[in-house]
mmCIF file of C-alpha atoms in Angstrom:
data_model
loop_
_atom_site.group_PDB
_atom_site.id
_atom_site.type_symbol
_atom_site.label_atom_id
_atom_site.label_comp_id
_atom_site.label_asym_id
_atom_site.label_seq_id
_atom_site.Cartn_x
_atom_site.Cartn_y
_atom_site.Cartn_z
ATOM 1 C CA GLU N 14 221.369 -53.804 7.661
ATOM 2 C CA LEU N 15 220.399 -54.180 11.328
ATOM 3 C CA LYS N 16 223.199 -53.548 13.797
ATOM 4 C CA VAL N 17 222.891 -54.316 17.463
ATOM 5 C CA GLU N 18 225.804 -52.741 19.689
ATOM 6 C CA GLN N 19 226.548 -53.309 23.273
ATOM 7 C CA ASN N 20 228.599 -51.405 25.616
ATOM 8 C CA PRO N 21 230.772 -51.941 27.434
ATOM 9 C CA LEU N 22 232.253 -55.010 25.873
ATOM 10 C CA PHE N 23 233.710 -56.034 29.136
ATOM 11 C CA LEU N 24 233.021 -54.970 32.563
ATOM 12 C CA SER N 25 234.738 -55.799 35.573
ATOM 13 C CA MET N 26 233.000 -54.615 38.999
ATOM 14 C CA GLN N 27 233.255 -55.217 42.654
ATOM 15 C CA GLU N 28 230.601 -57.124 44.397
ATOM 16 C CA GLY N 29 227.927 -54.852 45.898
ATOM 17 C CA LYS N 30 228.253 -52.147 43.060
ATOM 18 C CA ASN N 31 225.574 -51.068 40.530
ATOM 19 C CA TYR N 32 226.078 -50.755 36.776
ATOM 20 C CA THR N 33 224.254 -50.801 33.553
ATOM 21 C CA ILE N 34 224.795 -52.471 30.156
ATOM 22 C CA TYR N 35 223.524 -50.841 27.173
ATOM 23 C CA CYS N 36 222.076 -52.291 23.909
ATOM 24 C CA ASN N 37 221.617 -49.943 21.020
ATOM 25 C CA TYR N 38 220.152 -51.102 17.918
ATOM 26 C CA SER N 39 219.898 -49.417 14.351
ATOM 27 C CA THR N 40 216.378 -50.198 13.165
ATOM 28 C CA THR N 41 212.827 -50.014 14.458
ATOM 29 C CA SER N 42 211.694 -53.106 16.571
ATOM 30 C CA ASP N 43 209.067 -53.166 19.226
ATOM 31 C CA ARG N 44 210.861 -56.142 21.037
ATOM 32 C CA LEU N 45 214.118 -57.235 22.406
ATOM 33 C CA TYR N 46 215.721 -60.135 24.117
ATOM 34 C CA TRP N 47 218.370 -60.572 26.624
ATOM 35 C CA TYR N 48 220.395 -63.845 27.088
ATOM 36 C CA ARG N 49 223.059 -64.969 29.572
ATOM 37 C CA GLN N 50 226.045 -67.288 28.738
ATOM 38 C CA ASP N 51 228.168 -68.849 31.433
ATOM 39 C CA PRO N 52 231.645 -69.613 30.507
ATOM 40 C CA GLY N 53 231.764 -72.707 28.142
ATOM 41 C CA LYS N 54 227.980 -73.096 28.303
ATOM 42 C CA SER N 55 225.094 -72.295 25.904
ATOM 43 C CA LEU N 56 222.749 -69.243 25.928
ATOM 44 C CA GLU N 57 219.829 -69.161 28.255
ATOM 45 C CA SER N 58 216.942 -66.777 27.978
ATOM 46 C CA LEU N 59 216.812 -64.067 30.694
ATOM 47 C CA PHE N 60 214.310 -61.410 29.826
ATOM 48 C CA VAL N 61 211.867 -60.835 26.773
ATOM 49 C CA LEU N 62 210.675 -57.211 26.289
ATOM 50 C CA LEU N 63 207.737 -56.883 24.067
ATOM 51 C CA SER N 64 206.827 -53.292 23.945
ATOM 52 C CA ASN N 65 207.964 -49.766 24.443
ATOM 53 C CA GLY N 66 208.416 -49.088 28.146
ATOM 54 C CA ALA N 67 208.590 -52.746 29.175
ATOM 55 C CA VAL N 68 210.555 -53.340 32.128
ATOM 56 C CA LYS N 69 211.464 -56.910 33.596
ATOM 57 C CA GLN N 70 213.049 -57.860 36.783
ATOM 58 C CA GLU N 71 214.584 -60.941 38.194
ATOM 59 C CA GLY N 72 216.721 -60.802 41.185
ATOM 60 C CA ARG N 73 219.532 -58.297 40.982
ATOM 61 C CA LEU N 74 218.958 -57.724 37.224
ATOM 62 C CA MET N 75 216.351 -55.496 35.561
ATOM 63 C CA ALA N 76 215.886 -54.867 31.907
ATOM 64 C CA SER N 77 214.074 -52.104 30.032
ATOM 65 C CA LEU N 78 213.243 -51.207 26.505
ATOM 66 C CA ASP N 79 212.738 -47.768 25.067
ATOM 67 C CA THR N 80 211.936 -48.465 21.215
ATOM 68 C CA LYS N 81 211.865 -44.711 20.468
ATOM 69 C CA ALA N 82 215.440 -44.292 21.549
ATOM 70 C CA ARG N 83 216.216 -47.821 20.139
ATOM 71 C CA LEU N 84 217.835 -48.606 23.387
ATOM 72 C CA SER N 85 217.728 -51.349 26.044
ATOM 73 C CA THR N 86 219.427 -51.322 29.381
ATOM 74 C CA LEU N 87 220.301 -54.343 31.656
ATOM 75 C CA HIS N 88 220.745 -52.813 35.177
ATOM 76 C CA ILE N 89 222.728 -54.729 37.689
ATOM 77 C CA THR N 90 222.022 -53.955 41.427
ATOM 78 C CA ALA N 91 224.441 -54.939 44.114
ATOM 79 C CA ALA N 92 226.481 -57.342 41.899
ATOM 80 C CA VAL N 93 227.472 -60.689 43.264
ATOM 81 C CA HIS N 94 230.062 -63.312 41.751
ATOM 82 C CA ASP N 95 227.198 -65.466 40.657
ATOM 83 C CA LEU N 96 226.415 -62.842 37.874
ATOM 84 C CA SER N 97 229.713 -63.219 36.241
ATOM 85 C CA ALA N 98 228.789 -64.245 32.588
ATOM 86 C CA THR N 99 228.412 -62.873 29.290
ATOM 87 C CA TYR N 100 225.038 -60.917 28.494
ATOM 88 C CA PHE N 101 223.675 -60.723 24.900
ATOM 89 C CA CYS N 102 220.872 -58.732 23.750
ATOM 90 C CA ALA N 103 219.215 -59.626 20.527
ATOM 91 C CA VAL N 104 216.772 -57.902 18.200
ATOM 92 C CA PRO N 105 214.430 -59.476 15.574
ATOM 93 C CA VAL N 106 214.740 -58.941 11.891
ATOM 94 C CA ASN N 107 212.429 -59.970 9.096
ATOM 95 C CA THR N 108 210.190 -62.622 10.324
ATOM 96 C CA ASP N 109 212.554 -65.471 11.220
ATOM 97 C CA LYS N 110 215.772 -64.336 12.706
ATOM 98 C CA LEU N 111 217.414 -62.521 15.602
ATOM 99 C CA ILE N 112 220.484 -60.379 15.405
ATOM 100 C CA PHE N 113 222.689 -60.574 18.492
ATOM 101 C CA GLY N 114 224.795 -57.825 20.044
ATOM 102 C CA THR N 115 228.457 -58.256 20.544
ATOM 103 C CA GLY N 116 228.105 -59.464 24.147
ATOM 104 C CA THR N 117 229.100 -57.872 27.279
ATOM 105 C CA ARG N 118 231.435 -60.039 29.467
ATOM 106 C CA LEU N 119 230.754 -59.182 33.088
ATOM 107 C CA GLN N 120 233.183 -60.217 35.713
ATOM 108 C CA VAL N 121 232.318 -59.666 39.437
ATOM 109 C CA PHE N 122 235.090 -59.740 42.059
ATOM 110 C CA PRO N 123 235.085 -59.545 45.717
ATOM 111 C CA SER D 14 207.883 -79.599 27.620
ATOM 112 C CA GLN D 15 210.344 -78.822 24.852
ATOM 113 C CA THR D 16 213.966 -80.245 24.740
ATOM 114 C CA ILE D 17 216.769 -79.473 22.129
ATOM 115 C CA HIS D 18 219.639 -81.993 22.004
ATOM 116 C CA GLN D 19 223.078 -81.620 20.312
ATOM 117 C CA TRP D 20 225.640 -84.121 19.564
ATOM 118 C CA PRO D 21 228.388 -84.703 19.946
ATOM 119 C CA ALA D 22 229.190 -82.510 22.737
ATOM 120 C CA THR D 23 232.747 -82.156 21.883
ATOM 121 C CA LEU D 24 234.758 -83.139 18.755
ATOM 122 C CA VAL D 25 238.473 -82.982 17.604
ATOM 123 C CA GLN D 26 238.948 -83.465 14.012
ATOM 124 C CA PRO D 27 241.885 -83.007 11.633
ATOM 125 C CA VAL D 28 242.017 -80.515 8.793
ATOM 126 C CA GLY D 29 240.286 -81.739 5.732
ATOM 127 C CA SER D 30 238.216 -84.409 7.511
ATOM 128 C CA PRO D 31 234.377 -84.374 7.021
ATOM 129 C CA LEU D 32 232.003 -83.129 9.730
ATOM 130 C CA SER D 33 228.479 -83.895 10.785
ATOM 131 C CA LEU D 34 226.663 -82.234 13.825
ATOM 132 C CA GLU D 35 223.177 -82.981 14.601
ATOM 133 C CA CYS D 36 220.384 -81.326 16.553
ATOM 134 C CA THR D 37 217.011 -82.632 17.341
ATOM 135 C CA VAL D 38 214.080 -81.020 19.045
ATOM 136 C CA GLU D 39 211.458 -82.709 21.041
ATOM 137 C CA GLY D 40 208.089 -81.614 22.176
ATOM 138 C CA THR D 41 207.078 -79.280 19.547
ATOM 139 C CA SER D 42 206.165 -79.304 15.804
ATOM 140 C CA ASN D 43 207.217 -77.202 12.858
ATOM 141 C CA PRO D 44 209.854 -75.338 14.632
ATOM 142 C CA ASN D 45 212.181 -72.856 13.002
ATOM 143 C CA LEU D 46 215.818 -74.035 13.524
ATOM 144 C CA TYR D 47 219.190 -72.281 13.596
ATOM 145 C CA TRP D 48 222.924 -73.011 13.533
ATOM 146 C CA TYR D 49 225.121 -70.536 14.965
ATOM 147 C CA ARG D 50 229.034 -70.656 15.539
ATOM 148 C CA GLN D 51 230.716 -68.829 18.245
ATOM 149 C CA ALA D 52 234.574 -68.404 17.989
ATOM 150 C CA ALA D 53 236.437 -68.293 21.399
ATOM 151 C CA GLY D 54 235.465 -65.012 23.168
ATOM 152 C CA ARG D 55 233.480 -63.660 20.471
ATOM 153 C CA GLY D 56 229.762 -63.201 19.601
ATOM 154 C CA LEU D 57 227.391 -65.469 17.675
ATOM 155 C CA GLN D 58 227.652 -65.848 13.921
ATOM 156 C CA LEU D 59 224.291 -67.139 12.274
ATOM 157 C CA LEU D 60 225.274 -69.782 9.749
ATOM 158 C CA PHE D 61 221.963 -71.295 8.598
ATOM 159 C CA TYR D 62 218.288 -71.324 9.416
ATOM 160 C CA SER D 63 215.309 -73.388 8.434
ATOM 161 C CA VAL D 64 211.806 -72.848 8.485
ATOM 162 C CA GLY D 65 210.743 -76.295 7.452
ATOM 163 C CA ILE D 66 211.679 -79.640 5.993
ATOM 164 C CA GLY D 67 214.192 -79.090 3.177
ATOM 165 C CA GLN D 68 214.177 -75.334 3.424
ATOM 166 C CA ILE D 69 217.601 -74.060 4.383
ATOM 167 C CA SER D 70 218.744 -70.352 4.278
ATOM 168 C CA SER D 71 222.539 -69.799 4.435
ATOM 169 C CA GLU D 72 223.742 -66.608 5.983
ATOM 170 C CA VAL D 73 227.401 -66.916 5.519
ATOM 171 C CA PRO D 74 229.122 -68.387 2.358
ATOM 172 C CA GLN D 75 231.695 -71.036 3.591
ATOM 173 C CA ASN D 76 232.496 -74.578 3.459
ATOM 174 C CA LEU D 77 229.674 -75.571 5.686
ATOM 175 C CA SER D 78 226.199 -76.864 4.597
ATOM 176 C CA ALA D 79 222.924 -77.677 6.537
ATOM 177 C CA SER D 80 220.123 -80.019 5.929
ATOM 178 C CA ARG D 81 216.732 -80.569 7.578
ATOM 179 C CA PRO D 82 215.647 -83.953 6.776
ATOM 180 C CA GLN D 83 212.920 -84.321 9.215
ATOM 181 C CA ASP D 84 210.574 -81.660 11.029
ATOM 182 C CA ARG D 85 212.775 -81.604 14.245
ATOM 183 C CA GLN D 86 216.213 -82.672 12.899
ATOM 184 C CA PHE D 87 218.819 -80.095 11.869
ATOM 185 C CA ILE D 88 222.258 -81.172 10.525
ATOM 186 C CA LEU D 89 225.443 -79.210 9.968
ATOM 187 C CA SER D 90 227.995 -80.778 7.627
ATOM 188 C CA SER D 91 231.283 -80.102 5.856
ATOM 189 C CA LYS D 92 233.099 -82.180 3.411
ATOM 190 C CA LYS D 93 236.565 -80.944 4.372
ATOM 191 C CA LEU D 94 237.083 -78.987 7.637
ATOM 192 C CA LEU D 95 239.341 -75.875 7.818
ATOM 193 C CA LEU D 96 241.150 -74.662 10.880
ATOM 194 C CA SER D 97 238.863 -71.713 10.786
ATOM 195 C CA ASP D 98 235.952 -73.914 11.537
ATOM 196 C CA SER D 99 236.923 -74.471 15.091
ATOM 197 C CA GLY D 100 234.346 -72.997 17.475
ATOM 198 C CA PHE D 101 231.294 -73.518 19.704
ATOM 199 C CA TYR D 102 228.305 -74.539 17.461
ATOM 200 C CA LEU D 103 225.022 -73.923 18.822
ATOM 201 C CA CYS D 104 221.503 -75.059 17.535
ATOM 202 C CA ALA D 105 218.521 -73.055 18.397
ATOM 203 C CA TRP D 106 214.804 -73.386 17.844
ATOM 204 C CA THR D 107 211.735 -71.043 17.969
ATOM 205 C CA ARG D 108 208.135 -71.634 17.809
ATOM 206 C CA ARG D 109 206.807 -70.554 14.365
ATOM 207 C CA GLY D 110 205.746 -66.867 14.337
ATOM 208 C CA THR D 111 207.673 -65.950 17.356
ATOM 209 C CA TYR D 112 211.253 -64.754 18.003
ATOM 210 C CA GLU D 113 212.430 -66.054 21.319
ATOM 211 C CA GLN D 114 215.035 -68.615 20.568
ATOM 212 C CA TYR D 115 216.024 -71.592 22.844
ATOM 213 C CA PHE D 116 219.446 -72.946 22.669
ATOM 214 C CA GLY D 117 220.897 -76.531 22.701
ATOM 215 C CA PRO D 118 223.861 -77.346 24.853
ATOM 216 C CA GLY D 119 226.338 -76.815 22.060
ATOM 217 C CA THR D 120 229.079 -78.734 20.293
ATOM 218 C CA ARG D 121 232.710 -77.803 20.882
ATOM 219 C CA LEU D 122 234.776 -78.398 17.646
ATOM 220 C CA THR D 123 238.548 -78.121 17.528
ATOM 221 C CA VAL D 124 240.151 -78.591 14.059
ATOM 222 C CA THR D 125 243.631 -79.564 14.426
#
């Protein structure tokens, strides 16, 4: 059974600092998805990574995928308060489903 | 463009009462549809998914059921709610043959 693990589960960081969220998965997959969820809200798509070595960047967030290591990273550069949210990675299984990671709750403080 | 709707947005129901949540998608045909539940402060639990009208796959045995009476309509139901059914219910869709899921705004259910 596919398992998708994220760490850390909770991250409290100061504005201006850098940090990385890790997403490990237990079976082969050539693609991975990142989502953001603001408190009390639904999920919105952040990044779609479709091949080994894929790198996507938007603003202060950069995501990468290493399919051989079964690892994706979400790097935060110079964090700002607006990035405070829960971040989920997700890996496809079979042909119809995504398995979501446990989520990383990010809190950025001044 | 595609849009996904869920209603109601919030719901407070007593234990033992029935439930019906509705999800509809506009602007696409033959989508895959999904129901998730998220307990407070937790991750996503896939409840049901559907690849076509009348085709429902159940992921977790429980007192909930799902139906897809029309191509772009997905309904989550229960005959008798339990306290443990409280949570944030999210509907999502994908284009057939792809994996990226697009989520609706969600329904927050509180069972009292």
